[in-house]
Amino acid sequence: MNTKKVSTSIIFVALFAAITAAGCFVSVPLPGGVPIVLQDMLAILTGLLLGPVYGTAAVFVFLVLGCIGLPVFSGKAGIAVIIAGPTGGFLIGYLLAALTAGLFLHFLLPAAKLRETPAAKQWILITVAAILANVVNYCSGTIGFMRVTGKPLAPTLAAVLVPFIPGTIIKIVVSIPLTKKLRSVLANYLSI
């Protein structure tokens, strides 16, 4: 990899980490302890757009920023938010979801073959990647919430899944055309 590609990769990782961190300003608290946030969509979009290596790296940088004290976890900060907070499983889920989305598209819709892949197939693969990444995020978040609160599965799902389904559908619907449009642009600058 040449120096220009390495520099560009670092810039995109930093940019997407900053975009995900900035998502903390969109947070609606709910009584169950898990707020409505934009960061889950941004983390997954990072994986969809930057691929498994750079997307995961960007989300990892975002998590490190929060762990060292920047209030990027919906206004909170510190490693304790991840370890002992009710949303810690979701924060780890962001990393896993970005990796999942990036790997899925890396193998099934590589950027090098975007031009020769029919548009309908691209839409389908991007949709499946976005849904799969959200499932991974919710599984991680559910497990983390149950671990911290000690609640059984049914009340946990009522607190961390059911109220968020409509918003998640909207986030997926927004992510798909963004990915379709921007992935080919970013492919000019990164090896995704």
mmCIF file of C-alpha atoms in Angstrom:
data_model
loop_
_atom_site.group_PDB
_atom_site.id
_atom_site.type_symbol
_atom_site.label_atom_id
_atom_site.label_comp_id
_atom_site.label_asym_id
_atom_site.label_seq_id
_atom_site.Cartn_x
_atom_site.Cartn_y
_atom_site.Cartn_z
ATOM 1 C CA MET A 1 0.000 0.000 0.000
ATOM 2 C CA ASN A 2 1.460 3.370 -0.944
ATOM 3 C CA THR A 3 1.913 6.319 1.410
ATOM 4 C CA LYS A 4 -0.988 8.250 -0.096
ATOM 5 C CA LYS A 5 -3.416 5.341 0.493
ATOM 6 C CA VAL A 6 -2.191 4.946 4.084
ATOM 7 C CA SER A 7 -2.662 8.672 4.750
ATOM 8 C CA THR A 8 -6.107 8.641 3.160
ATOM 9 C CA SER A 9 -7.095 5.575 5.207
ATOM 10 C CA ILE A 10 -6.047 7.260 8.454
ATOM 11 C CA ILE A 11 -7.999 10.379 7.529
ATOM 12 C CA PHE A 12 -11.172 8.383 6.791
ATOM 13 C CA VAL A 13 -10.839 6.361 10.004
ATOM 14 C CA ALA A 14 -10.496 9.583 12.018
ATOM 15 C CA LEU A 15 -13.341 11.259 10.123
ATOM 16 C CA PHE A 16 -15.781 8.404 10.660
ATOM 17 C CA ALA A 17 -14.763 8.067 14.315
ATOM 18 C CA ALA A 18 -15.534 11.781 14.707
ATOM 19 C CA ILE A 19 -18.868 11.443 12.872
ATOM 20 C CA THR A 20 -19.876 8.546 15.141
ATOM 21 C CA ALA A 21 -18.799 10.532 18.211
ATOM 22 C CA ALA A 22 -20.796 13.553 17.027
ATOM 23 C CA GLY A 23 -23.856 11.315 16.953
ATOM 24 C CA CYS A 24 -23.918 11.573 20.765
ATOM 25 C CA PHE A 25 -25.666 14.921 20.364
ATOM 26 C CA VAL A 26 -28.747 13.079 19.053
ATOM 27 C CA SER A 27 -29.982 11.167 22.082
ATOM 28 C CA VAL A 28 -33.485 10.823 23.486
ATOM 29 C CA PRO A 29 -33.553 9.292 26.996
ATOM 30 C CA LEU A 30 -36.134 6.601 27.708
ATOM 31 C CA PRO A 31 -37.314 5.234 31.074
ATOM 32 C CA GLY A 32 -35.760 1.788 30.451
ATOM 33 C CA GLY A 33 -32.222 3.194 30.606
ATOM 34 C CA VAL A 34 -31.406 2.789 26.898
ATOM 35 C CA PRO A 35 -31.784 6.042 24.936
ATOM 36 C CA ILE A 36 -32.746 6.479 21.298
ATOM 37 C CA VAL A 37 -29.483 7.359 19.557
ATOM 38 C CA LEU A 38 -28.118 7.986 16.096
ATOM 39 C CA GLN A 39 -24.742 6.407 16.889
ATOM 40 C CA ASP A 40 -25.827 2.860 16.133
ATOM 41 C CA MET A 41 -26.687 3.836 12.565
ATOM 42 C CA LEU A 42 -23.446 5.789 12.215
ATOM 43 C CA ALA A 43 -21.323 2.888 13.478
ATOM 44 C CA ILE A 44 -23.017 0.439 11.116
ATOM 45 C CA LEU A 45 -22.771 2.909 8.237
ATOM 46 C CA THR A 46 -19.055 3.174 8.994
ATOM 47 C CA GLY A 47 -18.683 -0.576 8.506
ATOM 48 C CA LEU A 48 -20.832 -0.561 5.375
ATOM 49 C CA LEU A 49 -18.827 2.243 3.794
ATOM 50 C CA LEU A 50 -15.263 1.687 4.988
ATOM 51 C CA GLY A 51 -15.212 -2.100 5.051
ATOM 52 C CA PRO A 52 -14.152 -4.494 7.789
ATOM 53 C CA VAL A 53 -10.687 -3.099 8.510
ATOM 54 C CA TYR A 54 -11.168 0.659 8.344
ATOM 55 C CA GLY A 55 -14.779 0.588 9.542
ATOM 56 C CA THR A 56 -13.911 -1.460 12.604
ATOM 57 C CA ALA A 57 -10.869 0.729 13.232
ATOM 58 C CA ALA A 58 -13.021 3.877 13.138
ATOM 59 C CA VAL A 59 -15.523 2.460 15.635
ATOM 60 C CA PHE A 60 -12.642 1.258 17.820
ATOM 61 C CA VAL A 61 -11.194 4.794 17.844
ATOM 62 C CA PHE A 62 -14.653 6.115 18.821
ATOM 63 C CA LEU A 63 -14.782 3.627 21.735
ATOM 64 C CA VAL A 64 -11.265 4.551 22.865
ATOM 65 C CA LEU A 65 -12.230 8.244 22.848
ATOM 66 C CA GLY A 66 -15.157 7.471 25.135
ATOM 67 C CA CYS A 67 -13.080 5.240 27.404
ATOM 68 C CA ILE A 68 -10.421 7.926 27.944
ATOM 69 C CA GLY A 69 -12.995 10.459 29.048
ATOM 70 C CA LEU A 70 -14.622 12.222 26.106
ATOM 71 C CA PRO A 71 -18.404 12.229 26.695
ATOM 72 C CA VAL A 72 -19.262 10.520 23.397
ATOM 73 C CA PHE A 73 -21.408 7.713 24.840
ATOM 74 C CA SER A 74 -24.666 9.692 24.729
ATOM 75 C CA GLY A 75 -23.163 12.324 27.014
ATOM 76 C CA LYS A 76 -21.329 9.832 29.233
ATOM 77 C CA ALA A 77 -17.704 8.750 29.264
ATOM 78 C CA GLY A 78 -15.354 6.213 30.760
ATOM 79 C CA ILE A 79 -14.721 2.520 30.486
ATOM 80 C CA ALA A 80 -17.276 1.947 33.268
ATOM 81 C CA VAL A 81 -20.037 2.840 30.785
ATOM 82 C CA ILE A 82 -19.009 -0.162 28.692
ATOM 83 C CA ILE A 83 -18.329 -2.546 31.584
ATOM 84 C CA ALA A 84 -21.112 -1.656 34.039
ATOM 85 C CA GLY A 85 -23.586 0.531 32.143
ATOM 86 C CA PRO A 86 -26.875 -0.733 30.711
ATOM 87 C CA THR A 87 -25.790 0.408 27.238
ATOM 88 C CA GLY A 88 -22.310 -1.133 27.357
ATOM 89 C CA GLY A 89 -23.382 -4.153 25.339
ATOM 90 C CA PHE A 90 -24.594 -1.856 22.594
ATOM 91 C CA LEU A 91 -21.286 0.009 22.537
ATOM 92 C CA ILE A 92 -19.431 -3.282 22.050
ATOM 93 C CA GLY A 93 -22.163 -4.154 19.554
ATOM 94 C CA TYR A 94 -21.237 -1.097 17.476
ATOM 95 C CA LEU A 95 -17.792 -2.581 16.951
ATOM 96 C CA LEU A 96 -19.158 -6.041 16.145
ATOM 97 C CA ALA A 97 -21.843 -4.606 13.861
ATOM 98 C CA ALA A 98 -19.348 -2.502 11.892
ATOM 99 C CA LEU A 99 -17.148 -5.577 11.483
ATOM 100 C CA THR A 100 -20.121 -7.717 10.417
ATOM 101 C CA ALA A 101 -21.402 -5.192 7.862
ATOM 102 C CA GLY A 102 -17.918 -4.618 6.503
ATOM 103 C CA LEU A 103 -17.104 -8.328 6.187
ATOM 104 C CA PHE A 104 -20.438 -9.121 4.559
ATOM 105 C CA LEU A 105 -19.991 -6.518 1.838
ATOM 106 C CA HIS A 106 -16.255 -7.144 1.520
ATOM 107 C CA PHE A 107 -16.854 -10.752 0.507
ATOM 108 C CA LEU A 108 -20.219 -10.549 -1.254
ATOM 109 C CA LEU A 109 -20.032 -7.087 -2.835
ATOM 110 C CA PRO A 110 -16.371 -6.112 -3.144
ATOM 111 C CA ALA A 111 -15.814 -2.515 -4.162
ATOM 112 C CA ALA A 112 -13.676 -3.627 -7.095
ATOM 113 C CA LYS A 113 -16.713 -5.366 -8.610
ATOM 114 C CA LEU A 114 -19.320 -2.679 -7.932
ATOM 115 C CA ARG A 115 -19.509 -1.520 -11.553
ATOM 116 C CA GLU A 116 -20.180 -5.011 -12.879
ATOM 117 C CA THR A 117 -22.671 -5.983 -10.161
ATOM 118 C CA PRO A 118 -26.308 -5.411 -11.149
ATOM 119 C CA ALA A 119 -27.990 -2.605 -9.200
ATOM 120 C CA ALA A 120 -30.742 -4.900 -7.855
ATOM 121 C CA LYS A 121 -28.140 -7.272 -6.405
ATOM 122 C CA GLN A 122 -26.312 -4.326 -4.809
ATOM 123 C CA TRP A 123 -29.522 -3.099 -3.152
ATOM 124 C CA ILE A 124 -30.284 -6.580 -1.822
ATOM 125 C CA LEU A 125 -26.775 -7.203 -0.454
ATOM 126 C CA ILE A 126 -26.565 -3.790 1.188
ATOM 127 C CA THR A 127 -29.995 -4.316 2.771
ATOM 128 C CA VAL A 128 -29.020 -7.745 4.118
ATOM 129 C CA ALA A 129 -25.716 -6.352 5.457
ATOM 130 C CA ALA A 130 -27.511 -3.503 7.251
ATOM 131 C CA ILE A 131 -30.109 -5.839 8.770
ATOM 132 C CA LEU A 132 -27.482 -8.390 9.811
ATOM 133 C CA ALA A 133 -25.364 -5.675 11.448
ATOM 134 C CA ASN A 134 -28.389 -4.429 13.416
ATOM 135 C CA VAL A 135 -29.180 -7.977 14.576
ATOM 136 C CA VAL A 136 -25.591 -8.348 15.818
ATOM 137 C CA ASN A 137 -25.822 -4.998 17.610
ATOM 138 C CA TYR A 138 -29.130 -5.879 19.286
ATOM 139 C CA CYS A 139 -27.844 -9.315 20.348
ATOM 140 C CA SER A 140 -24.786 -7.738 21.951
ATOM 141 C CA GLY A 141 -26.885 -4.995 23.551
ATOM 142 C CA THR A 142 -29.437 -7.464 24.897
ATOM 143 C CA ILE A 143 -26.766 -9.692 26.418
ATOM 144 C CA GLY A 144 -25.003 -6.686 27.959
ATOM 145 C CA PHE A 145 -28.234 -5.281 29.378
ATOM 146 C CA MET A 146 -29.185 -8.638 30.905
ATOM 147 C CA ARG A 147 -25.693 -9.014 32.410
ATOM 148 C CA VAL A 148 -25.744 -5.571 34.037
ATOM 149 C CA THR A 149 -29.373 -5.427 35.169
ATOM 150 C CA GLY A 150 -29.974 -9.096 35.938
ATOM 151 C CA LYS A 151 -33.343 -8.966 34.165
ATOM 152 C CA PRO A 152 -34.630 -12.025 32.290
ATOM 153 C CA LEU A 153 -34.977 -12.080 28.498
ATOM 154 C CA ALA A 154 -38.637 -10.997 28.087
ATOM 155 C CA PRO A 155 -38.416 -7.760 30.143
ATOM 156 C CA THR A 156 -35.030 -7.035 28.563
ATOM 157 C CA LEU A 157 -36.438 -7.307 25.044
ATOM 158 C CA ALA A 158 -39.322 -5.058 26.102
ATOM 159 C CA ALA A 159 -36.781 -2.467 27.243
ATOM 160 C CA VAL A 160 -34.048 -2.692 24.609
ATOM 161 C CA LEU A 161 -35.664 -4.014 21.434
ATOM 162 C CA VAL A 162 -39.385 -3.460 21.053
ATOM 163 C CA PRO A 163 -39.433 0.365 21.467
ATOM 164 C CA PHE A 164 -36.582 0.734 18.992
ATOM 165 C CA ILE A 165 -37.897 -1.334 16.071
ATOM 166 C CA PRO A 166 -39.569 1.576 14.182
ATOM 167 C CA GLY A 167 -36.488 3.781 14.538
ATOM 168 C CA THR A 168 -34.174 0.973 13.484
ATOM 169 C CA ILE A 169 -36.237 0.387 10.357
ATOM 170 C CA ILE A 170 -35.962 4.085 9.501
ATOM 171 C CA LYS A 171 -32.186 4.020 10.119
ATOM 172 C CA ILE A 172 -31.802 0.993 7.846
ATOM 173 C CA VAL A 173 -33.875 2.669 5.131
ATOM 174 C CA VAL A 174 -31.651 5.763 5.345
ATOM 175 C CA SER A 175 -28.407 3.731 5.437
ATOM 176 C CA ILE A 176 -29.102 1.719 2.300
ATOM 177 C CA PRO A 177 -29.114 4.520 -0.320
ATOM 178 C CA LEU A 178 -26.249 6.283 1.467
ATOM 179 C CA THR A 179 -24.191 3.103 1.238
ATOM 180 C CA LYS A 180 -25.180 2.503 -2.375
ATOM 181 C CA LYS A 181 -24.090 6.008 -3.367
ATOM 182 C CA LEU A 182 -21.021 6.550 -1.174
ATOM 183 C CA ARG A 183 -19.407 3.097 -1.245
ATOM 184 C CA SER A 184 -18.343 3.471 -4.871
ATOM 185 C CA VAL A 185 -16.968 6.959 -4.144
ATOM 186 C CA LEU A 186 -14.937 5.761 -1.144
ATOM 187 C CA ALA A 187 -13.646 2.817 -3.158
ATOM 188 C CA ASN A 188 -11.654 5.344 -5.201
ATOM 189 C CA TYR A 189 -9.685 6.282 -2.072
ATOM 190 C CA LEU A 190 -9.583 3.086 -0.012
ATOM 191 C CA SER A 191 -9.022 -0.606 -0.622
ATOM 192 C CA ILE A 192 -12.399 -1.816 0.675
#
